[in-house]
C-alpha cells in the first residue's frame, strides 16, 4: 500500500475510535462544569451499550436500541444525581458503585435473557445496526488518488453517530458559551452560592446537567455495541469512560481542546493497532502489550506534566449545602 | 425630602420574626422598621442573630413566626428569587461572585432576559454604564472578577443588586475587606444611594461605621432587639454597652514601655507560595522583650504567609529568623523545636489550625505540649494531671462553661479562643505570635484576651500581633509595621500612628510626603 493510503486509513480509524471518547467527554463536560465529578461515564456507557444491543436484538430496530440505550444512561445518571445532589453523597464512591453494578449486571442479564455466555446475540439483520453511510460517488471517487481517497475514506463511510458526534462539538460550545443555560451551568460549577443567591436552583441545574450527561453517554454506549460492533460483550467500554475523563481534563473542560485531546488519544490507539506485528526501523517488532499500553502511557505523561495547570471547576466534587 | 418621609411607609419592616435551630433560639420576636431613603444600621456581636435575620429576609431560611413588609405591603419570601422580586438586594460578607466570569457575566447571572445571552449582555452593558455614571460605580465590565481588587469586587456585588432593581440594599459586614480610605469612599457611595432614594441596611459589628454613616441603628443581643436609637443621639460607648449588656472598656490600660533586647529577629525574609508567587518580600524586623509589635494590612498581603513561616508551618525561600541565638531557618527547626525554644503561636485560623474541634477541651489544651513530663506517666497520658491542668486554666481564663470534657466545637468562638490563648500563654513563652486573636470573638472575650496579651507584654515577653482590625492594633501595639503587597511599606511608633497614616501605608503609599 502506498504511504498516503496508510495515513488516510489511519486517520479514518482515528475518527471511529474518537467518536465514543468524544461523546463521553462531552457528557463529562456538562456534569463536571456543573460541579459533579463524573467517574460514572464508564458505567453509563456500558449500561447503554447493553440496553441498546439487547433491544436491537429483540426488536430488530437500531433506532429503538438507541432510544432505550439513551434512556438507560439517563436513568443511571439520575441515580447518580439522586445520590450526589439530593443526598450529597460522595461523588467518587457513588460513581464507582454504579460502574461496578453495571459491569456485573449487564453480563448477568444477558446470560439470563439470551444464554450466550454474557453476550447479546450477533446483530447482523438489516436495520439492527447503524452501518456506514456511503456518500454519493464515494465508490468511484476512491479511484482518484488523494482528494478522492480523502473524500471516500475520511468524510464518507462512517455511521450516523460519528457525524452526530462531530456536530455536537460546536453545538456544545454554543450551549455552554452563548446561552442562558450555559452561563448558569458554568456558574454552578464554580460558585453554587452565587447561583443560589441569584435566585436560581442549584439542584435543578445539576439534575439538568446529569440528564444531558446521561443522554450523551447513552449515544456513546449505543455506538459501541450497535454501530462500531455488532453486539454487547462483557466490559466492552474497556476504560473508555476514564480515558474520556482524561481527555476532558487535558482539554481543560473546553469543547474544542477536548475534541483535540480525544483525537490525539484515538490516534495513538489507531496507531497501536496498526503497529502490531509491524517491524519498525532500529527497534524491530515491539511486543503487542507495549503498543496497546501506548494510549494509557500517553495519558499519564500528558496529565502529569505536558498539559500545564488544568484548573478544574472550583466547586467540583463538593455537594452544595446552604450555610446556616 | 425629609419633610415627606414620615408619610411614606417604611421600606422594610419586620414584625415578630422568630426562628429556632434545634435548641438555639436564634431570633426572638424581632420587630423593627427601616425608613425609606435612609441608611439604617443593624449592630450586634457575632452570634447575636444578625446573619440569621438577614438570611430570613433574603429567603435562605423560613421564619417560624412573623411577617416581612416591603413598602407597607406584606410579602412572602420563600427564596432569594422572591426577595429579588420584592426589591431586596443583598451584598454578602463573602462575595457571591464567579471569579472566572467577567463583571458583565456576573451581573447577568440570573437575569439573562431570555434563553440566549447576546441581547442580555448588550442591554446589561448599557445599563451598567449608566448606573456606573450615576453612582460613581465604574468597573471594567470585561475584566475577570477574580483579577479585580476586593474593593472593585464589592462594587460588582452592589452593581448586581442595583441592576436587579433593588430599592433596598442589605450590606453584611461590607468593610471587612477594605482599607480605611476605601471605607470612606464606600460610605460616600452609600450616601449617594440614599440621596437617590434607595434604602440601605448596614449590618456590622463595627461601632465606628454605625456612627459614621447611619441615620438610625437597631441593636441586637442574644437573638433579640435590645434597642433602637437615632444615631445622632447616641455614642459608641452607649452602643457597646447595649450590645454586650454591661459596661465595657474600649481601651486597654498598658504599663510604660520598657523594651529589652530583641527576642525575635527576622532578616531579609522572603516567602514564595505554591504557585511560585513571592508573597513576602525581603522583610526585616525585630521584636524586643516587653513590647507588642503589630503588623497591619489588608487581609491577603502576605501576613498569613509570614506568620506561617515564623511558626514553622511554612517554608521560607530565603532569609534568616533568629531566636535566642539560633537561626531557625538554618537549623530547620520544626514547630516542636520552636516551641521548646520558647515560641508560642496563636494561629489565625483557629478551627483549622489551632484546635481539633471534635476533641474535648482538655485534649485541646495539651495539643503541642503533649510530650511534657507533667502530662505523661510511663508511656501513657496522665489523665488526672491533664484534667487538673484544664480545670485550672479554665478558671484562670474564665472559660464558660468550665467543663473539661466538653467537645471544643460546643464552646462559643470567644471561649474557644480563650482556650487557645490559655494553652499558648500559660506556658510562659519568650515570644508569642498571635494572628487575628479576636476574629469571631464577642466584645467581652475581646476585652479579656487583650488584657492577657498586655499582661504578657508587661511581664517582659515579646509579642508579634497580626491583625486586620485597626482598633485592635491601635489599642495594643507599641510599634506598628504596615504590610502591603508582601513588603513593609512603613513603620510607625504608637505615638505617631493614626488611622489615616496606617491606611495610606496599607494602600501601598509610602513615605511621609502624602500622609
CSV table of N, CA, C and O in Angstrom, one decimal, chain B residues 149-215:
chain,number,residue,atom,x,y,z
B,149,UNK,N,-9.3,43.9,42.4
B,149,UNK,CA,-9.1,44.0,43.8
B,149,UNK,C,-10.4,43.9,44.6
B,149,UNK,O,-11.5,44.2,44.0
B,150,UNK,N,-10.4,43.6,45.8
B,150,UNK,CA,-11.6,43.3,46.6
B,150,UNK,C,-12.6,44.5,46.6
B,150,UNK,O,-13.8,44.4,46.5
B,151,UNK,N,-12.0,45.7,46.6
B,151,UNK,CA,-12.8,46.9,46.6
B,151,UNK,C,-13.7,47.0,45.4
B,151,UNK,O,-14.9,47.3,45.4
B,152,UNK,N,-13.1,46.6,44.2
B,152,UNK,CA,-13.9,46.6,43.0
B,152,UNK,C,-14.9,45.4,42.9
B,152,UNK,O,-16.0,45.5,42.4
B,153,UNK,N,-14.5,44.3,43.5
B,153,UNK,CA,-15.4,43.1,43.6
B,153,UNK,C,-16.6,43.5,44.3
B,153,UNK,O,-17.8,43.1,44.0
B,154,UNK,N,-16.4,44.3,45.4
B,154,UNK,CA,-17.6,44.7,46.2
B,154,UNK,C,-18.5,45.6,45.3
B,154,UNK,O,-19.7,45.5,45.4
B,155,UNK,N,-17.9,46.5,44.5
B,155,UNK,CA,-18.7,47.3,43.6
B,155,UNK,C,-19.6,46.4,42.7
B,155,UNK,O,-20.7,46.7,42.4
B,156,UNK,N,-18.9,45.3,42.2
B,156,UNK,CA,-19.7,44.4,41.3
B,156,UNK,C,-20.9,43.8,42.0
B,156,UNK,O,-22.0,43.8,41.5
B,157,UNK,N,-20.7,43.5,43.3
B,157,UNK,CA,-21.9,43.0,44.1
B,157,UNK,C,-23.0,44.0,44.2
B,157,UNK,O,-24.1,43.7,44.1
B,158,UNK,N,-22.6,45.3,44.4
B,158,UNK,CA,-23.6,46.3,44.5
B,158,UNK,C,-24.2,46.6,43.1
B,158,UNK,O,-25.5,46.7,43.1
B,159,UNK,N,-23.4,46.5,42.1
B,159,UNK,CA,-24.0,46.7,40.7
B,159,UNK,C,-25.0,45.6,40.5
B,159,UNK,O,-26.1,45.8,39.9
B,160,UNK,N,-24.7,44.4,40.9
B,160,UNK,CA,-25.6,43.2,40.7
B,160,UNK,C,-27.0,43.6,41.3
B,160,UNK,O,-28.0,43.4,40.7
B,161,UNK,N,-26.9,44.1,42.6
B,161,UNK,CA,-28.2,44.4,43.3
B,161,UNK,C,-28.9,45.5,42.6
B,161,UNK,O,-30.1,45.4,42.3
B,162,UNK,N,-28.2,46.6,42.2
B,162,UNK,CA,-28.8,47.7,41.5
B,162,UNK,C,-29.4,47.3,40.2
B,162,UNK,O,-30.5,47.7,39.8
B,163,UNK,N,-28.7,46.5,39.4
B,163,UNK,CA,-29.1,46.0,38.1
B,163,UNK,C,-30.5,45.2,38.2
B,163,UNK,O,-31.3,45.2,37.3
B,164,UNK,N,-30.6,44.6,39.4
B,164,UNK,CA,-31.9,43.8,39.6
B,164,UNK,C,-33.0,44.7,40.1
B,164,UNK,O,-34.0,44.2,40.5
B,165,UNK,N,-32.7,46.0,40.2
B,165,UNK,CA,-33.7,47.0,40.6
B,165,UNK,C,-34.0,47.0,42.1
B,165,UNK,O,-35.1,47.2,42.5
B,166,UNK,N,-32.9,46.7,42.9
B,166,UNK,CA,-33.1,46.7,44.3
B,166,UNK,C,-33.3,48.1,44.9
B,166,UNK,O,-32.5,48.9,44.7
B,167,UNK,N,-34.4,48.3,45.5
B,167,UNK,CA,-34.7,49.5,46.2
B,167,UNK,C,-34.1,49.5,47.6
B,167,UNK,O,-33.8,50.5,48.2
B,168,UNK,N,-34.0,48.3,48.2
B,168,UNK,CA,-33.5,48.1,49.5
B,168,UNK,C,-32.2,47.3,49.4
B,168,UNK,O,-32.2,46.2,48.8
B,169,UNK,N,-31.1,47.8,49.9
B,169,UNK,CA,-29.8,47.2,49.8
B,169,UNK,C,-29.4,46.7,51.2
B,169,UNK,O,-29.2,47.6,52.1
B,170,UNK,N,-29.2,45.4,51.3
B,170,UNK,CA,-28.7,45.0,52.6
B,170,UNK,C,-27.2,44.7,52.5
B,170,UNK,O,-26.8,44.0,51.6
B,171,UNK,N,-26.4,45.3,53.3
B,171,UNK,CA,-24.9,45.1,53.2
B,171,UNK,C,-24.4,44.4,54.5
B,171,UNK,O,-24.6,44.9,55.6
B,172,UNK,N,-23.9,43.2,54.3
B,172,UNK,CA,-23.5,42.4,55.5
B,172,UNK,C,-22.0,42.6,55.7
B,172,UNK,O,-21.2,42.1,54.9
B,173,UNK,N,-21.6,43.2,56.8
B,173,UNK,CA,-20.2,43.5,57.1
B,173,UNK,C,-19.4,43.9,55.9
B,173,UNK,O,-18.4,43.3,55.5
B,174,UNK,N,-19.8,45.0,55.2
B,174,UNK,CA,-19.2,45.3,53.9
B,174,UNK,C,-17.8,45.8,54.0
B,174,UNK,O,-17.1,45.7,53.0
B,175,UNK,N,-17.3,46.3,55.1
B,175,UNK,CA,-16.0,46.9,55.1
B,175,UNK,C,-14.9,46.0,55.6
B,175,UNK,O,-13.7,46.5,55.8
B,176,UNK,N,-15.2,44.8,55.9
B,176,UNK,CA,-14.2,43.9,56.5
B,176,UNK,C,-12.9,43.8,55.6
B,176,UNK,O,-11.9,43.5,56.1
B,177,UNK,N,-13.1,44.0,54.3
B,177,UNK,CA,-12.0,43.8,53.4
B,177,UNK,C,-11.4,45.1,52.8
B,177,UNK,O,-10.6,45.1,52.0
B,178,UNK,N,-11.9,46.2,53.4
B,178,UNK,CA,-11.5,47.5,52.8
B,178,UNK,C,-10.5,48.2,53.7
B,178,UNK,O,-10.5,48.0,54.9
B,179,UNK,N,-9.6,49.0,53.1
B,179,UNK,CA,-8.7,49.9,53.9
B,179,UNK,C,-9.6,51.1,54.4
B,179,UNK,O,-10.7,51.3,53.9
B,180,UNK,N,-9.1,51.8,55.4
B,180,UNK,CA,-9.9,52.9,55.9
B,180,UNK,C,-10.2,53.9,54.8
B,180,UNK,O,-11.4,54.4,54.7
B,181,UNK,N,-9.3,54.2,53.8
B,181,UNK,CA,-9.7,55.1,52.7
B,181,UNK,C,-10.7,54.6,51.8
B,181,UNK,O,-11.7,55.3,51.4
B,182,UNK,N,-10.6,53.3,51.5
B,182,UNK,CA,-11.7,52.6,50.7
B,182,UNK,C,-13.0,52.7,51.4
B,182,UNK,O,-14.1,52.8,50.8
B,183,UNK,N,-13.0,52.5,52.7
B,183,UNK,CA,-14.2,52.6,53.5
B,183,UNK,C,-14.8,53.9,53.4
B,183,UNK,O,-16.0,54.0,53.2
B,184,UNK,N,-14.0,55.0,53.5
B,184,UNK,CA,-14.6,56.3,53.4
B,184,UNK,C,-15.3,56.5,52.0
B,184,UNK,O,-16.4,57.0,51.9
B,185,UNK,N,-14.6,56.0,51.0
B,185,UNK,CA,-15.1,56.1,49.6
B,185,UNK,C,-16.4,55.4,49.5
B,185,UNK,O,-17.4,55.8,49.0
B,186,UNK,N,-16.4,54.2,50.2
B,186,UNK,CA,-17.6,53.3,50.2
B,186,UNK,C,-18.8,54.1,50.8
B,186,UNK,O,-19.9,54.0,50.3
B,187,UNK,N,-18.5,54.7,51.9
B,187,UNK,CA,-19.6,55.4,52.7
B,187,UNK,C,-20.1,56.6,51.8
B,187,UNK,O,-21.3,56.9,51.8
B,188,UNK,N,-19.2,57.3,51.1
B,188,UNK,CA,-19.7,58.3,50.2
B,188,UNK,C,-20.7,57.8,49.2
B,188,UNK,O,-21.7,58.4,48.9
B,189,UNK,N,-20.3,56.6,48.7
B,189,UNK,CA,-21.2,56.0,47.7
B,189,UNK,C,-22.5,55.6,48.3
B,189,UNK,O,-23.6,55.8,47.7
B,190,UNK,N,-22.5,55.1,49.5
B,190,UNK,CA,-23.8,54.8,50.2
B,190,UNK,C,-24.6,56.1,50.4
B,190,UNK,O,-25.8,56.1,50.2
B,191,UNK,N,-23.9,57.2,50.7
B,191,UNK,CA,-24.6,58.5,50.8
B,191,UNK,C,-25.3,58.8,49.5
B,191,UNK,O,-26.5,59.3,49.5
B,192,UNK,N,-24.6,58.6,48.4
B,192,UNK,CA,-25.3,58.9,47.1
B,192,UNK,C,-26.5,58.1,46.8
B,192,UNK,O,-27.5,58.5,46.3
B,193,UNK,N,-26.4,56.8,47.2
B,193,UNK,CA,-27.5,55.9,47.0
B,193,UNK,C,-28.7,56.4,47.8
B,193,UNK,O,-29.8,56.4,47.4
B,194,UNK,N,-28.4,56.8,49.1
B,194,UNK,CA,-29.5,57.3,49.9
B,194,UNK,C,-30.1,58.5,49.3
B,194,UNK,O,-31.4,58.7,49.2
B,195,UNK,N,-29.3,59.4,48.8
B,195,UNK,CA,-29.8,60.7,48.2
B,195,UNK,C,-30.7,60.4,47.0
B,195,UNK,O,-31.5,61.2,46.6
B,196,UNK,N,-30.4,59.3,46.3
B,196,UNK,CA,-31.2,59.0,45.1
B,196,UNK,C,-32.5,58.2,45.5
B,196,UNK,O,-33.1,57.6,44.7
B,197,UNK,N,-32.7,58.1,46.8
B,197,UNK,CA,-34.0,57.5,47.3
B,197,UNK,C,-33.9,56.0,47.6
B,197,UNK,O,-34.9,55.4,47.9
B,198,UNK,N,-32.7,55.4,47.5
B,198,UNK,CA,-32.6,54.0,47.9
B,198,UNK,C,-32.5,53.8,49.4
B,198,UNK,O,-32.0,54.8,50.1
B,199,UNK,N,-32.8,52.7,49.9
B,199,UNK,CA,-32.7,52.4,51.3
B,199,UNK,C,-31.6,51.4,51.6
B,199,UNK,O,-31.4,50.4,50.8
B,200,UNK,N,-30.8,51.7,52.6
B,200,UNK,CA,-29.6,50.9,52.9
B,200,UNK,C,-29.7,50.3,54.3
B,200,UNK,O,-30.0,51.1,55.2
B,201,UNK,N,-29.6,49.0,54.4
B,201,UNK,CA,-29.5,48.4,55.8
B,201,UNK,C,-28.1,47.9,55.9
B,201,UNK,O,-27.6,47.0,55.2
B,202,UNK,N,-27.3,48.5,56.9
B,202,UNK,CA,-25.9,48.1,57.1
B,202,UNK,C,-25.8,47.2,58.3
B,202,UNK,O,-26.1,47.7,59.4
B,203,UNK,N,-25.3,46.0,58.1
B,203,UNK,CA,-25.2,45.1,59.1
B,203,UNK,C,-23.7,45.0,59.5
B,203,UNK,O,-22.9,44.8,58.6
B,204,UNK,N,-23.4,45.3,60.8
B,204,UNK,CA,-22.0,45.4,61.1
B,204,UNK,C,-21.8,45.1,62.6
B,204,UNK,O,-22.7,45.1,63.4
B,205,UNK,N,-20.5,44.9,63.0
B,205,UNK,CA,-20.2,44.9,64.4
B,205,UNK,C,-19.3,46.0,64.8
B,205,UNK,O,-18.8,46.1,65.9
B,206,UNK,N,-19.0,46.9,63.8
B,206,UNK,CA,-18.1,48.0,64.0
B,206,UNK,C,-18.8,49.3,64.4
B,206,UNK,O,-19.6,49.8,63.6
B,207,UNK,N,-18.6,49.7,65.6
B,207,UNK,CA,-19.3,50.9,66.1
B,207,UNK,C,-19.0,52.1,65.3
B,207,UNK,O,-19.8,52.9,65.0
B,208,UNK,N,-17.7,52.2,64.9
B,208,UNK,CA,-17.3,53.4,64.2
B,208,UNK,C,-18.1,53.6,62.9
B,208,UNK,O,-18.5,54.8,62.6
B,209,UNK,N,-18.4,52.5,62.2
B,209,UNK,CA,-19.1,52.7,60.9
B,209,UNK,C,-20.6,53.1,61.2
B,209,UNK,O,-21.1,53.9,60.4
B,210,UNK,N,-21.2,52.5,62.2
B,210,UNK,CA,-22.5,52.9,62.6
B,210,UNK,C,-22.6,54.4,62.8
B,210,UNK,O,-23.5,55.1,62.3
B,211,UNK,N,-21.6,54.9,63.6
B,211,UNK,CA,-21.6,56.3,63.9
B,211,UNK,C,-21.4,57.2,62.7
B,211,UNK,O,-21.9,58.3,62.5
B,212,UNK,N,-20.6,56.7,61.7
B,212,UNK,CA,-20.2,57.5,60.6
B,212,UNK,C,-21.3,57.7,59.6
B,212,UNK,O,-21.4,58.7,58.9
B,213,UNK,N,-22.1,56.7,59.4
B,213,UNK,CA,-23.0,56.7,58.2
B,213,UNK,C,-24.5,56.6,58.4
B,213,UNK,O,-25.3,57.0,57.6
B,214,UNK,N,-24.9,55.9,59.5
B,214,UNK,CA,-26.3,55.6,59.7
B,214,UNK,C,-27.1,56.7,60.2
B,214,UNK,O,-26.6,57.6,60.8
B,215,UNK,N,-28.4,56.6,59.9
B,215,UNK,CA,-29.4,57.6,60.4
B,215,UNK,C,-30.0,57.0,61.7
B,215,UNK,O,-30.2,57.8,62.7
